[in-house]
Amino acid sequence: MEILSVKGVNKRFGGLKALDDVNLSIEQGHVHAIIGPNGAGKSTLLNCFVGRLIPDTGSVTFMARDLIGARPHEINQAGVSRVFQTPEIFGDLTLQENVMIPTLAKRDGAFTMNAWTRVDSQGEIRDKAMHMLEDVGLSDKKDMTADSLSRGDKRRLELTMCLVQDPKLLLLDEPTAGMSRADTNNTIDLLKRIGERGITMIVIEHDMHVVFSLASKISVLAQGTVIAEGQPEDIKGDPRVQEAYLGGTHV
Ligand code: ADP
Ligand code: MG
């Protein structure tokens, strides 16, 4: 079953055509990778899914709901969570506090200091945050501030902040960028476990080891257009892909 349908999406930035008639069909319960050189339009496309950008033309439909024009928090409440290319965490707060905030954000659509006072009094949300931190292997660091974490752990924390919202669709923009090989492998294992729970994922990734470990379908984006699409084996052997991406200097 299709969970996200993208049809004829175009997006210009001035004279630059960042997305040029993009069509995608994302199947529920699958990991769908989007690969392509720098500047291909991958992050722009994700921004169109979460309401950060509005396409000039085209449609984005999530579980039969039209997302064009929907506000970011409405899309989040509908079940779409996103890990950004650069971790967006609250550096001065503890890990536990960081993981408590998104639960409230999903419930209330925004978070304020006022809301924070309320969340602090809610044992249930605290318990859920602890449970999630245990699940991803960060519970021993729960009282540390987020700023003090390693780069890999910051990404892991950000992922935890998405998971605590019980997303139906998780969008990951280069989840292993800048990670050590060990952290990358931990992330692959974690994402596999998340996938086994039935959470659909769209992963933008440069590391082909990550892509081929996780994805059941791959779309290749180049200059704003999907130039190839298929199962990992098909993509590996596609000469257009090798020319545009795998054999290029941007990998
Ligand atoms: P990718 O994530 O595949 O590396 P992006 O989606 O970030 O690519 O960018 C696609 C193209 O759009 C690039 O040429 C980039 O410079 C341009 N671009 C992205 N965001 C903006 C913006 N807000 N304003 C102008 N140009 C942008
Ligand atoms: Mg990008």
Coordinates of C-alpha atoms and ligand atoms in Angstrom, one line a residue, residues 13 16 18 37-44, ligand 1:
F13 CA 14.5 29.1 -6.7
L16 CA 17.2 27.6 -10.7
A18 CA 15.6 22.7 -8.0
P37 CA 24.9 14.2 -6.2
N38 CA 25.1 17.4 -4.1
G39 CA 22.6 20.0 -5.2
A40 CA 20.3 17.4 -6.9
G41 CA 17.3 18.6 -4.9
K42 CA 17.1 15.9 -2.2
S43 CA 16.7 18.2 0.8
T44 CA 14.4 20.5 -1.2
Ligands
ADP1 P1 20.7 18.3 -2.1 O1 20.1 18.1 -0.8 O2 20.4 17.2 -3.1 O3 22.2 18.4 -2.0 P2 19.3 20.8 -2.2 O4 17.9 20.4 -2.3 O5 19.8 21.3 -0.9 O6 20.2 19.6 -2.8 O7 19.5 21.9 -3.3 C1 19.1 21.8 -4.6 C2 19.5 23.1 -5.4 O8 18.6 24.1 -4.9 C3 20.9 23.5 -5.1 O9 21.4 24.1 -6.3 C4 20.7 24.6 -4.0 O10 21.8 25.5 -4.1 C5 19.4 25.2 -4.4 N1 18.7 25.7 -3.2 C6 18.3 24.9 -2.1 N2 17.6 25.7 -1.2 C7 17.6 26.9 -1.8 C8 17.0 28.2 -1.3 N3 16.3 28.2 -0.2 N4 17.2 29.2 -2.1 C9 17.8 29.2 -3.2 N5 18.4 28.0 -3.7 C10 18.3 26.9 -3.0

